[in-house]
Structure formats: C-alpha cells, structure tokens
XYZ file of C-alpha atoms in Angstrom:
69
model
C 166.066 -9.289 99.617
C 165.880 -6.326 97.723
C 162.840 -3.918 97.468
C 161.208 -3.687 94.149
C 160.035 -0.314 93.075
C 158.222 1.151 90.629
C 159.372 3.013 87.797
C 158.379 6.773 87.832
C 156.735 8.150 84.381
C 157.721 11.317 83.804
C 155.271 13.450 81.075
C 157.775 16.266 79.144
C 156.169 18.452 77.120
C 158.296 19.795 73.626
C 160.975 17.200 74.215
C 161.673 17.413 70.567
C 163.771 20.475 71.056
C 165.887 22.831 73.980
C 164.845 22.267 77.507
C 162.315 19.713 77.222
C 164.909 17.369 75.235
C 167.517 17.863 78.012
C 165.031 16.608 80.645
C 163.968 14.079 78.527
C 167.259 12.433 77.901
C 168.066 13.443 82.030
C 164.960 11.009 82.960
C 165.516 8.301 80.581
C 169.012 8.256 81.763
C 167.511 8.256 85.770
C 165.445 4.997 84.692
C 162.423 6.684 84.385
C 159.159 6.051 82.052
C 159.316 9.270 79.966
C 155.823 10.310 77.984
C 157.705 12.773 75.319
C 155.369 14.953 73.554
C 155.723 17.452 71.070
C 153.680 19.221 68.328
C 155.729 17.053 65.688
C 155.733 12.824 65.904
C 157.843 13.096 63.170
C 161.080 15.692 64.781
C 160.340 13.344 68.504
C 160.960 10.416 66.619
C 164.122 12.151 65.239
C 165.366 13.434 68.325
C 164.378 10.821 70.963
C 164.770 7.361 68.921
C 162.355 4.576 70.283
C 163.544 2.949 73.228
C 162.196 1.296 76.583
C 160.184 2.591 78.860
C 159.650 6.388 75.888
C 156.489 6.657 74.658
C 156.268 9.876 71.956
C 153.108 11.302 71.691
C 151.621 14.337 69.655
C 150.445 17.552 71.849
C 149.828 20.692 71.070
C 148.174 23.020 73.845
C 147.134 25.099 71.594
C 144.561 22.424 69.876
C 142.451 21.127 72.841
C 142.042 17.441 70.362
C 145.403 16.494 71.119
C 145.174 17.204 74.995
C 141.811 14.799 75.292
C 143.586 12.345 73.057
C-alpha cells in the first residue's frame, strides 16, 4: 500500500517578479503548497494565475499590517 504524505507549503516572498517567481513556479511544479506573496495582489495574480494548492497574499515588510495579517 502506498504511504500517504503530506504536501509541503512553501511561503515565497516577491514571487511576483525575478527570483522569488522562479521558486515559485519550481515548488508548484515539485507538488508543493506555495503561499506567494508580494507587495502587489494585483502583478501575483498576473504572474502566478490561480491554481491548486497557490494561495497569493499581500506582504510588504516594510508595513508591519501586512506581516500580522
């Protein structure tokens, strides 16, 4: 019988752009959960379309409100 695991979430901060849109699309493509956030909902939506198992969320480090949210 096969082993059921659980799927790894995986938080990348500025996927919207560069770096943090590479690994995004790399961990997606690896089956993982990816939590995509960016400063912009707007350019995540853009560059990550909605799909299972993304969630996009707004963060900006430099505004401590969108880290507690």
């Amino acid at each position: 019988m096969p082993m059921e695991t659980t799927p790894k979430t995986t938080l990348i901060t500025g996927a919207n752009r560069g770096l943090g849109l590479e690994l995004a699309r790399a961990f997606l493509a690896a089956d993982h959960q990816v939590i995509a956030t960016g400063r912009s909902l707007e350019r995540l939506h853009t560059a990550l379309p909605e799909r299972p198992g993304l969630l996009h969320a707004r963060l900006d480090v430099t505004e401590p409100e969108t880290i507690d949210a």
